[in-house]
Coordinates of C-alpha atoms in Angstrom, one line a residue:
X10 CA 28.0 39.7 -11.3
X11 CA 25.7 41.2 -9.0
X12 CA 25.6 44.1 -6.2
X13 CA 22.9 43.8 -3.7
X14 CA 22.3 46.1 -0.8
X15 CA 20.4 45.4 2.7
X16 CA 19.2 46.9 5.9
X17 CA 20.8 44.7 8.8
X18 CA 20.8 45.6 12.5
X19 CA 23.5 42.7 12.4
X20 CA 25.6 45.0 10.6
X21 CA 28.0 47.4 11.2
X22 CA 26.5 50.8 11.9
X23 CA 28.1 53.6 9.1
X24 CA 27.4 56.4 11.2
X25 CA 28.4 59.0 8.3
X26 CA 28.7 62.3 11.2
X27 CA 31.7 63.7 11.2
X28 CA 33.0 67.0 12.8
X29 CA 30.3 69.6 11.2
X30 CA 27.9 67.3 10.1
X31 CA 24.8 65.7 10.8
X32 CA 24.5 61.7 11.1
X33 CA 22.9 59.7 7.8
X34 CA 22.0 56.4 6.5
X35 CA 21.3 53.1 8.6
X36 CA 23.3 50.4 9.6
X37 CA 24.3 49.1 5.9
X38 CA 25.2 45.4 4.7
X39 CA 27.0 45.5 1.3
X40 CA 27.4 42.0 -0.2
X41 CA 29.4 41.9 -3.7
X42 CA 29.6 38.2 -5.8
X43 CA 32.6 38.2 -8.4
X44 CA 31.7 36.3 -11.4
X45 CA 31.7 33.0 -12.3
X46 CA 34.2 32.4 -14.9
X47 CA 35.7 28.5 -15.5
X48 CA 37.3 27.2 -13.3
X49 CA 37.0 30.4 -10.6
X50 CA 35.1 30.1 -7.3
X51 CA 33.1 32.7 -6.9
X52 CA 34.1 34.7 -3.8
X53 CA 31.6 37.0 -1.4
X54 CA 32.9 40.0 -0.2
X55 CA 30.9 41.5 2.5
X56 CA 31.5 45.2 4.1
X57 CA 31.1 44.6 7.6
X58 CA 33.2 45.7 10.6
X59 CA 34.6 42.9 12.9
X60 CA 34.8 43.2 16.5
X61 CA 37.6 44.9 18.6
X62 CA 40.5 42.0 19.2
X63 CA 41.2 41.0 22.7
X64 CA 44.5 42.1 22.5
X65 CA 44.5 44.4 25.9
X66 CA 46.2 41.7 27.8
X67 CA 49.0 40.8 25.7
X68 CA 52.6 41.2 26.8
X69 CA 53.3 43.5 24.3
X70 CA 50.1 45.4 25.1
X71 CA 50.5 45.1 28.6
X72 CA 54.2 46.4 28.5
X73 CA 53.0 50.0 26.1
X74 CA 50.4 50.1 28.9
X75 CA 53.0 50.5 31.8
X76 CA 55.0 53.0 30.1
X77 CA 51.9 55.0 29.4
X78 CA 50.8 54.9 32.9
X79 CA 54.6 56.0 33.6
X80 CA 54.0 59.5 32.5
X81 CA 50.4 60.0 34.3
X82 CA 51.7 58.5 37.4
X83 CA 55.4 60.6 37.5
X84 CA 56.1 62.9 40.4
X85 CA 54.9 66.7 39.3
X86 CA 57.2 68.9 38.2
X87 CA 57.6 71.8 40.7
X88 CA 58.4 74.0 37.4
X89 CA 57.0 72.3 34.4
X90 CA 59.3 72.4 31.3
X91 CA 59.1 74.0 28.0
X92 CA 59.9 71.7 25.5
X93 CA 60.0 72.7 21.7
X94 CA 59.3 69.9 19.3
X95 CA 59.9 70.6 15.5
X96 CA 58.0 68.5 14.0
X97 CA 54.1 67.4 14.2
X98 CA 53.8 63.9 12.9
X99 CA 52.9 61.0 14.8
X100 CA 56.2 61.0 16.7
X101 CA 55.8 64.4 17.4
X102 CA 52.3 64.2 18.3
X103 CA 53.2 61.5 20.5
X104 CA 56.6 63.2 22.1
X105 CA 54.3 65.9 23.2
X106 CA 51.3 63.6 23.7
X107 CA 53.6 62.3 27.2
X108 CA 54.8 65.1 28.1
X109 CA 52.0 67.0 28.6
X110 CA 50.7 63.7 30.6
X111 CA 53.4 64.4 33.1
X112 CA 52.6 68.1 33.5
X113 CA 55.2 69.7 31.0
X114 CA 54.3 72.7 28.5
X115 CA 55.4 71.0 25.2
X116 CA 55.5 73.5 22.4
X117 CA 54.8 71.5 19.1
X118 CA 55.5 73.7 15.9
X119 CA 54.3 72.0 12.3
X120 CA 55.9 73.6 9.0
X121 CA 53.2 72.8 6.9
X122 CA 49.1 73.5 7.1
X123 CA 48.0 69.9 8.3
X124 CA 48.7 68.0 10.8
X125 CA 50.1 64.2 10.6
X126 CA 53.6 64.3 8.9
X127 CA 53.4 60.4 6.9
X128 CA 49.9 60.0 7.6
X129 CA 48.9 63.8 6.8
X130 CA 46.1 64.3 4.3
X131 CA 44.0 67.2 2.3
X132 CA 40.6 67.8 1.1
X133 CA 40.2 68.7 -2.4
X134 CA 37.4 71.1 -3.8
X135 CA 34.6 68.2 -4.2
X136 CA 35.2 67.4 -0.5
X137 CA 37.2 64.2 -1.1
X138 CA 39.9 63.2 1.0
X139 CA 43.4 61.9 -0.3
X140 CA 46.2 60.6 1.8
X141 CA 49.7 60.3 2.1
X142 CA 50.0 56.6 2.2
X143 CA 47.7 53.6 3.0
X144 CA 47.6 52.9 6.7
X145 CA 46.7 49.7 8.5
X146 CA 47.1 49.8 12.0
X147 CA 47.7 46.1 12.8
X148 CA 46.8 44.4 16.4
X149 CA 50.4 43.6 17.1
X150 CA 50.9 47.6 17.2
X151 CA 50.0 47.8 21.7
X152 CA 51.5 51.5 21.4
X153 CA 49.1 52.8 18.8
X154 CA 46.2 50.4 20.7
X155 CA 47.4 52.2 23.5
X156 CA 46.8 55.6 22.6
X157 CA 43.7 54.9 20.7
X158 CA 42.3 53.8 24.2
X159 CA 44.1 56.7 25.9
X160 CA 42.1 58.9 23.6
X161 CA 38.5 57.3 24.3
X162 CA 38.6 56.2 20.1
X163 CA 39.1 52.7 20.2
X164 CA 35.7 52.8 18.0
X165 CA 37.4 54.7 15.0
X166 CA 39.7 51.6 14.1
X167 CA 37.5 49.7 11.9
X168 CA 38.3 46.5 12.2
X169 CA 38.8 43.4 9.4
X170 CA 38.5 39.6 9.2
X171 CA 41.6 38.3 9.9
X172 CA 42.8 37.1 6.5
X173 CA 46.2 38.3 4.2
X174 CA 44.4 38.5 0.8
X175 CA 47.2 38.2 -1.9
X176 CA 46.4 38.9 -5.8
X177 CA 47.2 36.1 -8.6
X178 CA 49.2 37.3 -11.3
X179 CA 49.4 33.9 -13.4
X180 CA 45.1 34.2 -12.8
X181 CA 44.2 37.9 -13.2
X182 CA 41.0 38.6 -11.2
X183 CA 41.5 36.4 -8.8
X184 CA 42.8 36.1 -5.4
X185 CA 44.7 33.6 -2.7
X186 CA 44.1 34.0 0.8
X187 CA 45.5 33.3 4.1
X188 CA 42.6 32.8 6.8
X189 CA 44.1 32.9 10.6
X190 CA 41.4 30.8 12.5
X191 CA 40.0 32.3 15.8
X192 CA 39.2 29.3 17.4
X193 CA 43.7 28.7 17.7
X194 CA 46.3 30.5 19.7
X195 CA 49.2 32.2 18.2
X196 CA 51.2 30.9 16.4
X197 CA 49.4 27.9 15.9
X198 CA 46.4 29.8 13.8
X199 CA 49.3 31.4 11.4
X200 CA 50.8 28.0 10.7
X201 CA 47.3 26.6 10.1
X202 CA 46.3 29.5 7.8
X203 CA 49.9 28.6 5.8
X204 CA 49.4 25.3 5.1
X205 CA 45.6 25.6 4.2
X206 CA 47.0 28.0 1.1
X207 CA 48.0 25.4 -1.5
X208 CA 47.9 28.0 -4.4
X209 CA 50.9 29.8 -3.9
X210 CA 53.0 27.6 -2.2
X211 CA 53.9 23.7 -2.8
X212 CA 54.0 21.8 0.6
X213 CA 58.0 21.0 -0.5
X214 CA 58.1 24.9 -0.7
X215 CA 56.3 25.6 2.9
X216 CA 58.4 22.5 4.5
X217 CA 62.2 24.2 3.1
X218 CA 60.7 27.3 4.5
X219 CA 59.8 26.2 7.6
X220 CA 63.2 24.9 8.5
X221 CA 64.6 27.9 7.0
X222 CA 62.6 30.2 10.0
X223 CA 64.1 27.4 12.8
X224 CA 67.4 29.2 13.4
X225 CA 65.2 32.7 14.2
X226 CA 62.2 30.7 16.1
X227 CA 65.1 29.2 18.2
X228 CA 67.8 31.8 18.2
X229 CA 64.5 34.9 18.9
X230 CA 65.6 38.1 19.0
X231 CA 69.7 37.7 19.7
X232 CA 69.3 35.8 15.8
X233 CA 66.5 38.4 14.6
X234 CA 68.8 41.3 15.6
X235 CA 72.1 39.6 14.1
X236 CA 70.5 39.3 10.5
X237 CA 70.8 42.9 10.0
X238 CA 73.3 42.5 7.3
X239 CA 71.9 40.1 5.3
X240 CA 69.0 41.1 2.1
X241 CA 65.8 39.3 2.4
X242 CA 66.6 37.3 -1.2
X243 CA 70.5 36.8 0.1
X244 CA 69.0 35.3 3.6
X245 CA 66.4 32.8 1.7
X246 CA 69.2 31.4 -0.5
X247 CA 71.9 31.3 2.7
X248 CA 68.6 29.3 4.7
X249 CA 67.9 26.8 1.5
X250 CA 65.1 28.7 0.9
X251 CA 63.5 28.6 -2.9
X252 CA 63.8 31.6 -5.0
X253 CA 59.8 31.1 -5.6
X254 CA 58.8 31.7 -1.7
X255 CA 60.5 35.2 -2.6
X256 CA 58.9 35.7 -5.5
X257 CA 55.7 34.7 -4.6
X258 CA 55.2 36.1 -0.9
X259 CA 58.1 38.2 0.0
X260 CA 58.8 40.8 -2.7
X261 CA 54.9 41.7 -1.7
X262 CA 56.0 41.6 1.8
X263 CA 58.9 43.5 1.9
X264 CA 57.2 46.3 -0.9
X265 CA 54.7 46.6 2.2
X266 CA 57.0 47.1 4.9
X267 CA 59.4 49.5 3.5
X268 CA 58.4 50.1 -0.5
X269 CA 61.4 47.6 -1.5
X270 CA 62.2 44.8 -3.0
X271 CA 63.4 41.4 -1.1
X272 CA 67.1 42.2 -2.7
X273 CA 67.5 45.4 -1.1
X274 CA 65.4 45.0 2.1
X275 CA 67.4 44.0 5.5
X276 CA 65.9 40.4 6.6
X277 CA 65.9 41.9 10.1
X278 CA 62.5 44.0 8.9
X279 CA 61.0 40.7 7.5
X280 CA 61.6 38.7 11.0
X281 CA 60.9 41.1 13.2
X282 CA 57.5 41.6 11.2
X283 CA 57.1 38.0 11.6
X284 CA 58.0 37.5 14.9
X285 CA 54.9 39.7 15.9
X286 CA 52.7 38.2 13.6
X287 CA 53.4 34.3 14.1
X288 CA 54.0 35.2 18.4
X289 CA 50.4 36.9 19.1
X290 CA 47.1 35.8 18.1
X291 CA 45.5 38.9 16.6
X292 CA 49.1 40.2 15.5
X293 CA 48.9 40.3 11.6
X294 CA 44.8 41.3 12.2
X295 CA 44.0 44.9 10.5
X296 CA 42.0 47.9 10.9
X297 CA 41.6 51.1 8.9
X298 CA 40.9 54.3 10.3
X299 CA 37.2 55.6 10.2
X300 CA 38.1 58.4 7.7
X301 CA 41.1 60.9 7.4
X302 CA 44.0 60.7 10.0
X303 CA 44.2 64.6 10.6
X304 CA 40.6 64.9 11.7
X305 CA 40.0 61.1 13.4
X306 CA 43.6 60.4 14.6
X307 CA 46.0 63.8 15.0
X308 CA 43.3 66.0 16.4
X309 CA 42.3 64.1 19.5
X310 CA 45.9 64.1 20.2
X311 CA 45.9 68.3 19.8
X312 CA 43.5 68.4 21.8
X313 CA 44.8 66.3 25.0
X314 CA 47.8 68.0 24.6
X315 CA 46.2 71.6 24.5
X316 CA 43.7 70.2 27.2
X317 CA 47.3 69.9 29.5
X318 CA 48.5 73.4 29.0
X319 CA 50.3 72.5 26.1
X320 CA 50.2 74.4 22.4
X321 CA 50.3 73.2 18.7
X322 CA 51.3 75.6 16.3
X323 CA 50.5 74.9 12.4
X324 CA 52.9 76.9 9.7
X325 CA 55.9 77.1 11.6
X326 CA 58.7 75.6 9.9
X327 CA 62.2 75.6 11.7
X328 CA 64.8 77.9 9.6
X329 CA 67.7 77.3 11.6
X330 CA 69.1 75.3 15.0
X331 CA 70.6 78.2 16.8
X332 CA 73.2 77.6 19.4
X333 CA 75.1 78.7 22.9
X334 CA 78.9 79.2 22.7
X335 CA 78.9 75.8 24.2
X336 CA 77.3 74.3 21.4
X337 CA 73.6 73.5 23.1
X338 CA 70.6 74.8 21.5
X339 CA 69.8 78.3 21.9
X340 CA 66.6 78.5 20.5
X341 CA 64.8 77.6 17.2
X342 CA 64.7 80.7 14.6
X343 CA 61.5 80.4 12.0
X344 CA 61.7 80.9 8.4
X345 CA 58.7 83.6 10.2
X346 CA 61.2 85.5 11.9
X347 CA 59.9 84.1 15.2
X348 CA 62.2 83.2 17.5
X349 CA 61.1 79.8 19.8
X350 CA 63.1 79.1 22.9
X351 CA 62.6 76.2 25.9
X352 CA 63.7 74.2 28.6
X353 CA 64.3 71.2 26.2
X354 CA 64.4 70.9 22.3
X355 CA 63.0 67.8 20.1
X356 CA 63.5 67.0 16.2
X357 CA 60.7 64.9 15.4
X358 CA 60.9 65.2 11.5
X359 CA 62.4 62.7 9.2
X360 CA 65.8 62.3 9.4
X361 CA 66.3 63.6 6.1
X362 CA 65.1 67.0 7.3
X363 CA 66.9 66.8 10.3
X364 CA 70.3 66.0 8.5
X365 CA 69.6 69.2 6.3
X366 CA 69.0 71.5 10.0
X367 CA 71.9 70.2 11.6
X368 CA 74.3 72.8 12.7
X369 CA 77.7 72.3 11.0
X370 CA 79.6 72.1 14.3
X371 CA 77.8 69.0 15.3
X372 CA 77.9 67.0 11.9
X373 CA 81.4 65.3 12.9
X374 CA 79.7 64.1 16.7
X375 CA 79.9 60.2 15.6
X376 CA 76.1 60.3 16.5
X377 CA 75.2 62.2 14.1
X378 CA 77.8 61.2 11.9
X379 CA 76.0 58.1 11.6
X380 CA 72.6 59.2 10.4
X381 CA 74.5 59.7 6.5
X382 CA 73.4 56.0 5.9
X383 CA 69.5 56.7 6.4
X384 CA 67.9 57.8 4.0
X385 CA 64.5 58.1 3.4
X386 CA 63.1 55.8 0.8
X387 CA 60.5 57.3 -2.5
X388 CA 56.8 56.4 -2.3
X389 CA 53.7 57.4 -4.3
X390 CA 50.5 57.2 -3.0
X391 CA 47.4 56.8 -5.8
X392 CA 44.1 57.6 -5.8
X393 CA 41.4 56.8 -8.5
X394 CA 37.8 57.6 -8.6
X395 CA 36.0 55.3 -10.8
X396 CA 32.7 55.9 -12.9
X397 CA 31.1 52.9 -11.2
X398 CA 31.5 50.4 -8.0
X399 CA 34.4 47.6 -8.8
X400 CA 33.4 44.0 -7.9
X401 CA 36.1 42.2 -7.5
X402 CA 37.7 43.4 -4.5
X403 CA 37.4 42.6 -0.7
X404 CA 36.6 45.1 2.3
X405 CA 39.8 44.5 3.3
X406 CA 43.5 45.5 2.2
X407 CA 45.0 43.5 -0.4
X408 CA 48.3 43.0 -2.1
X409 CA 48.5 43.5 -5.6
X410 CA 51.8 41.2 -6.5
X411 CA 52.5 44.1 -9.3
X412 CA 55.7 44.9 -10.2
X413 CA 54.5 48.9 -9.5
X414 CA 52.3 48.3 -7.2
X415 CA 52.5 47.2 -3.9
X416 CA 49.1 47.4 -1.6
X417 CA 45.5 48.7 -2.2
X418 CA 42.3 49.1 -1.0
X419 CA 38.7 50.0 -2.2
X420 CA 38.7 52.7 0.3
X421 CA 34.8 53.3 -0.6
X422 CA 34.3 49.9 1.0
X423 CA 37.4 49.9 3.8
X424 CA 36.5 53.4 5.5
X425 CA 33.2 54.9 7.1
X426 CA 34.3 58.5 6.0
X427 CA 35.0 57.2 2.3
X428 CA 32.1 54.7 1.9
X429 CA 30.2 55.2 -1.6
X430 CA 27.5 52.7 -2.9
X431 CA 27.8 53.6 -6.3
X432 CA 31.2 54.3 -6.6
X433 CA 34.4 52.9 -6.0
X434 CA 38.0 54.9 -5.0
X435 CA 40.9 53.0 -5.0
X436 CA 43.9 53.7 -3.0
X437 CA 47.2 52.3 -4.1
X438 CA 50.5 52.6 -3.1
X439 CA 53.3 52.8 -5.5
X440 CA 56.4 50.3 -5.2
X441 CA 59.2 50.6 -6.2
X442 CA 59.0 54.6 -6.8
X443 CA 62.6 55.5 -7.2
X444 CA 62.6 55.1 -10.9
X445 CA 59.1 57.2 -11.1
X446 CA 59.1 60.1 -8.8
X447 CA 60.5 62.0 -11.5
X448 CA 57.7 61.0 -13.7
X449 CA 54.7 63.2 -14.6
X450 CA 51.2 62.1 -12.7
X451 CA 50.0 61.2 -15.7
X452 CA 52.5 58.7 -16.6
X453 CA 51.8 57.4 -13.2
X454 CA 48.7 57.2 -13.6
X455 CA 48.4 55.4 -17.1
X456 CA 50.9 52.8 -15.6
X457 CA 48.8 52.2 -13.0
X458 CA 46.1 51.8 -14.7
X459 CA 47.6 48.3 -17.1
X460 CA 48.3 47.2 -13.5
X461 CA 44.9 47.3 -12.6
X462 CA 44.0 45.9 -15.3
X463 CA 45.3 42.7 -14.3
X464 CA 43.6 43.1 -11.2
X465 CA 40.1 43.5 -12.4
X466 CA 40.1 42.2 -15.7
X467 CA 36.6 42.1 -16.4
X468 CA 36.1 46.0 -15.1
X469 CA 39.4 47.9 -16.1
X470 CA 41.4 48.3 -19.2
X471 CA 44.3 50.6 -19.7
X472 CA 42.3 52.3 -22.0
X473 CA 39.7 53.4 -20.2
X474 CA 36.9 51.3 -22.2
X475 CA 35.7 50.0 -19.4
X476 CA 35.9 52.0 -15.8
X477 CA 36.0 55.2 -16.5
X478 CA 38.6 57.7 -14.2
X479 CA 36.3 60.5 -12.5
X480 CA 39.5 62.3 -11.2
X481 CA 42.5 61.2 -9.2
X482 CA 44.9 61.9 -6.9
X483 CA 49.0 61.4 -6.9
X484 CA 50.9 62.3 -3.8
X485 CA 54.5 61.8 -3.5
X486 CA 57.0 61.7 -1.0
X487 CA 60.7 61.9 -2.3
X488 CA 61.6 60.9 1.3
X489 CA 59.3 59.3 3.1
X490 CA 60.3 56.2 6.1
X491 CA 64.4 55.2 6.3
X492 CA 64.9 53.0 3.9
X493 CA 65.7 49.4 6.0
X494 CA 68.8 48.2 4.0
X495 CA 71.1 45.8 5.7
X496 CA 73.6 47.4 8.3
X497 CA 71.5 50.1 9.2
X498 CA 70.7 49.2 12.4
X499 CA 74.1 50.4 14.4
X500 CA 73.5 53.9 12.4
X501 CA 70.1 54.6 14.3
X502 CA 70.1 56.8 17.1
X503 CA 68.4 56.8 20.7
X504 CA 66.3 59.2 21.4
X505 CA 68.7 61.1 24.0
X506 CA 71.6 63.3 21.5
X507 CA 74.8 64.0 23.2
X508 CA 74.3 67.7 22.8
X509 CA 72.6 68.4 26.4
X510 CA 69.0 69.2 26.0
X511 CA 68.2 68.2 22.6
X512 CA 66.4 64.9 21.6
X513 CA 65.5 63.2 18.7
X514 CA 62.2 60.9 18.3
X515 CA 60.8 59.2 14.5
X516 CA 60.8 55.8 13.0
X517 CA 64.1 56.0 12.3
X518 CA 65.1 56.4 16.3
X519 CA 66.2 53.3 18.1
X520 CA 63.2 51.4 19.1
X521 CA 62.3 47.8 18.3
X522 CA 59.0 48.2 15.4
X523 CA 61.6 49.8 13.0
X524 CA 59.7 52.0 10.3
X525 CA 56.1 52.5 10.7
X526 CA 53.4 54.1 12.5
X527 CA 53.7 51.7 15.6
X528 CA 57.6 53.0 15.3
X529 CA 57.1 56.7 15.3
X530 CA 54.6 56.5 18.6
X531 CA 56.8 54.7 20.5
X532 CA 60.1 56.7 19.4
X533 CA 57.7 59.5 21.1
X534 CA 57.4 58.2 24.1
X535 CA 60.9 56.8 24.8
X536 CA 61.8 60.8 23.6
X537 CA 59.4 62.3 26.5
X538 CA 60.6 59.3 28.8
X539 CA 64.3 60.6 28.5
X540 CA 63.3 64.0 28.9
X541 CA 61.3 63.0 32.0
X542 CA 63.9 61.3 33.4
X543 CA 66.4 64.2 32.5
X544 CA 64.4 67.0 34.6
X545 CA 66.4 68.0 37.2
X546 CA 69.2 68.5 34.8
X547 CA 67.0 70.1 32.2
X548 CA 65.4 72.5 34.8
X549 CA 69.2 73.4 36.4
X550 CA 70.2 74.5 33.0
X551 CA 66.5 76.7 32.8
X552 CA 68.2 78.6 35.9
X553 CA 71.1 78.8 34.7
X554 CA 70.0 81.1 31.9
X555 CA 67.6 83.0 33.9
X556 CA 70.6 83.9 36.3
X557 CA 73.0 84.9 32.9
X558 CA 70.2 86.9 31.7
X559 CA 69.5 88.9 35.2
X560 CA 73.3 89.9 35.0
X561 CA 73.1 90.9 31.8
X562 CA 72.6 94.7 31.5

């Protein structure tokens, strides 16, 4: 094996300057050949960034545009609103993100130290970053796309060939891909890159699938929406489906989409999924973010909000909902003692937060009655710093096909901010986690570690003979996105509650990208859109308290 390094204008610049730091290196070309062993073809995996998709005049895209331009273009408030959003996650971020754009004074208050909620992240005492979870941000997301351009940082998504780069378990080391070609329209260049993969499915296999999908091609999103209450493996079987195109594509699938296996996950996550990937050209294309989300993603949006005349308030965690003899929302009382009030009041944490805050007089309202079927689902982020660069791996995201694992990425390839030529950091995320969150990080850790060596057998063994560990990092989240079971759908709420003046906004809101980053965005703007659209009633009420308060003695 060999690792070979080269100057290239041709290549993507690594500009290594981040907030307090000076730029260093040159433009950098990292080419990596995995070894020869019978019978494998050697593969080349080059670090280099691909160019921005042309994605900005898609439907989808152009549709998240208009509502954008919604808030910027609204009539001015004659008496912008205070609106108090617990919560400071990208739903959050974005709730208040809107707001602001139409000239309100959103108040955004953040229990913890960080900013980001699911995609928050710390800095440990060498200066390494380590993450919540393992974030792509796909081309079929137009509401993140959206506010990346909004934000004037379309250049901190680093693009990635567009390729789906599964892991062989029957052939440890090596790798099956599906290659989208540019040159074809959607969907014709995802048919093309499934039938070009022969390795993990037979053509009788692809063919039984195929007519399997016809009913949802056909029936779009009336059928899509209907499949709700039907698993992933109970849908395959009910379509004629084999049990080995679950086994071989969807339990890594649905592990990705929502940490689950195919016999828990609701089919409606898996079509909806493919629906954007198989309907738009650059759909299933990835990026990764230039470095950690708190500094290159949240902050911008702090900014632009404070920017407005808005405010974002770190360690202020809501201790309790407090409420009017009619039942609104009085104000939010701090575990600090501080007391927050406003025009309008958001919840923008995960539901299972918001479930423990809710006042006991408004548990029995069927709306929020409902919310008792979502529940957040475990997950474990991993990192690993290894004593030397890994070969065989791509600079792109890859899934594992592990019974533990489910994606991972040698972030010191993927990510400008993590990039290191001598060694290499893995990120992994950790699937199924219900049965390990419990478990000590070292246990974690050491079952990891038989995973990977699978992965790279020729570079990692369980006992650390070969790669050495340098440190790592374990992060878990008991809750973390709802967990998509079949026949949640009817339970999720819209953003607008039917307690007057308080809204609700997260991936677990009613909007149509389910549980992801794409999700939580647009759950923020449909949040600020109600708001905006309730003003006059919102700003009536705002009177209304002014004139109880001037009577008051």
């Amino acid at each position: 094996m060999s690792l070979c390094f080269s100057v290239s204008e041709s290549a993507f610049n690594l500009r290594y300057g981040f907030r307090d730091s000076e730029p260093m290196g040159q433009s950098l070309k990292i080419r990596v050949k995995t070894g020869t062993r019978k019978g494998f073809c050697p593969s080349k995996v080059v670090c280099v960034d691909y160019p921005r998709p042309d994605i900005d005049n898609t439907s989808n895209f152009l549709e998240a545009a208009y509502l954008s331009s919604s808030f910027r273009t609204s009539p001015r408030p004659s008496k912008p609103l205070k609106v108090v959003i617990a919560g400071a996650g990208l739903a959050g971020l974005s709730t208040a993100k809107y707001l602001a754009d139409a000239g309100h004074k959103p108040l955004l208050l953040e229990a913890r130290d960080v900013l980001g909620g699911k995609v928050a992240a710390w800095k440990d005492g060498d200066g390494n970053w380590y993450e919540t979870g393992l974030h792509i941000f796909f081309g079929a997301y137009p509401n993140i796309q959206n506010l990346f351009g909004e934000l004037g940082i379309n250049d901190r998504l680093q693009w990635k060939e567009h390729s789906m780069i599964f892991a062989m378990p029957n052939k440890p080391g090596e790798f099956s891909r599906f290659d989208f070609p540019e040159v074809l329209p959607a969907p014709l260049n995802g048919i093309l890159a499934i039938l070009r993969n022969n390795e993990m499915l037979t053509w009788p296999e692809k063919v039984k699938f195929a007519i399997g999908l016809l009913p949802a091609i056909i029936g779009g999103q009336a059928y899509v929406e209907a499949q709700d209450g039907l698993t992933v493996q109970e849908w395959m079987r009910k379509q004629g489906v084999p049990d080995r195109v679950t086994t071989e594509v969807f339990i890594a699938m649905s592990k990705a989409l929502n940490f689950i296996n195919p016999d828990e996950l609701s089919m409606q996550c898996i079509l909806i999924a493919l629906n954007r990937f198989l309907q738009e050209k650059h759909g299933s294309k990835m990026a990764f973010l230039d470095g950690n989300p708190p500094e290159r993603l949240c902050l911008p949006i702090v900014e632009h909000i404070q920017s407005l005349g808005g405010d974002v308030r770190l360690n202020s965690r809501v201790q309790r909902i407090e409420l009017n003899d009619d039942g609104t929302v009085k104000n939010f009382l701090l575990t600090n003692g501080n007391v927050i009030d406003g025009d309008a009041y958001v919840f923008a944490t995960p539901v299972d937060i918001l479930k423990l805050q809710l006042p006991e007089n408004w548990k029995e309202m069927a709306y929020f009655k409902r919310l008792e079927k979502l529940v957040g689902v475990p997950v474990i982020n991993i990192h690993i710093w290894f004593d030397r660069k890994l070969k065989n791996t791509y600079d792109h995201l890859l899934f594992s096909r592990s019974s533990l694992l489910s994606v991972y990425a040698d972030m010191s390839l993927t990510c400008k901010e993590y990039y290191n030529p001598n060694q290499s950091m893995l990120e992994l995320v950790f699937a199924p986690a219900e049965e390990w969150i419990s478990c000590s990080d070292s246990e974690i850790i050491d079952a990891t570690m038989k995973e990977l060596a699978k992965l790279f057998p020729d570079e990692i063994s369980a006992d650390q003979s070969k790669a050495k560990i340098v440190k790592y990092h374990v992060v878990k989240t008991p809750r973390s996105v709802y967990k998509t079971i079949p026949n949640c759908e009817p339970c999720r709420p819209l953003q607008r509650s039917p307690v007057e003046g308080f809204y609700l906004a997260g991936d677990y809101t009613k909007q149509k990208y389910l549980a992801s980053m794409e999700g939580a965005v647009l759950s923020g703007k449909l949040c600020a859109q109600a708001i905006v659209q309730d003003y006059v009633l919102l700003a009536a009420r705002g009177k209304g308290r002014l004139a109880e308060a001037s009577m008051c003695p």
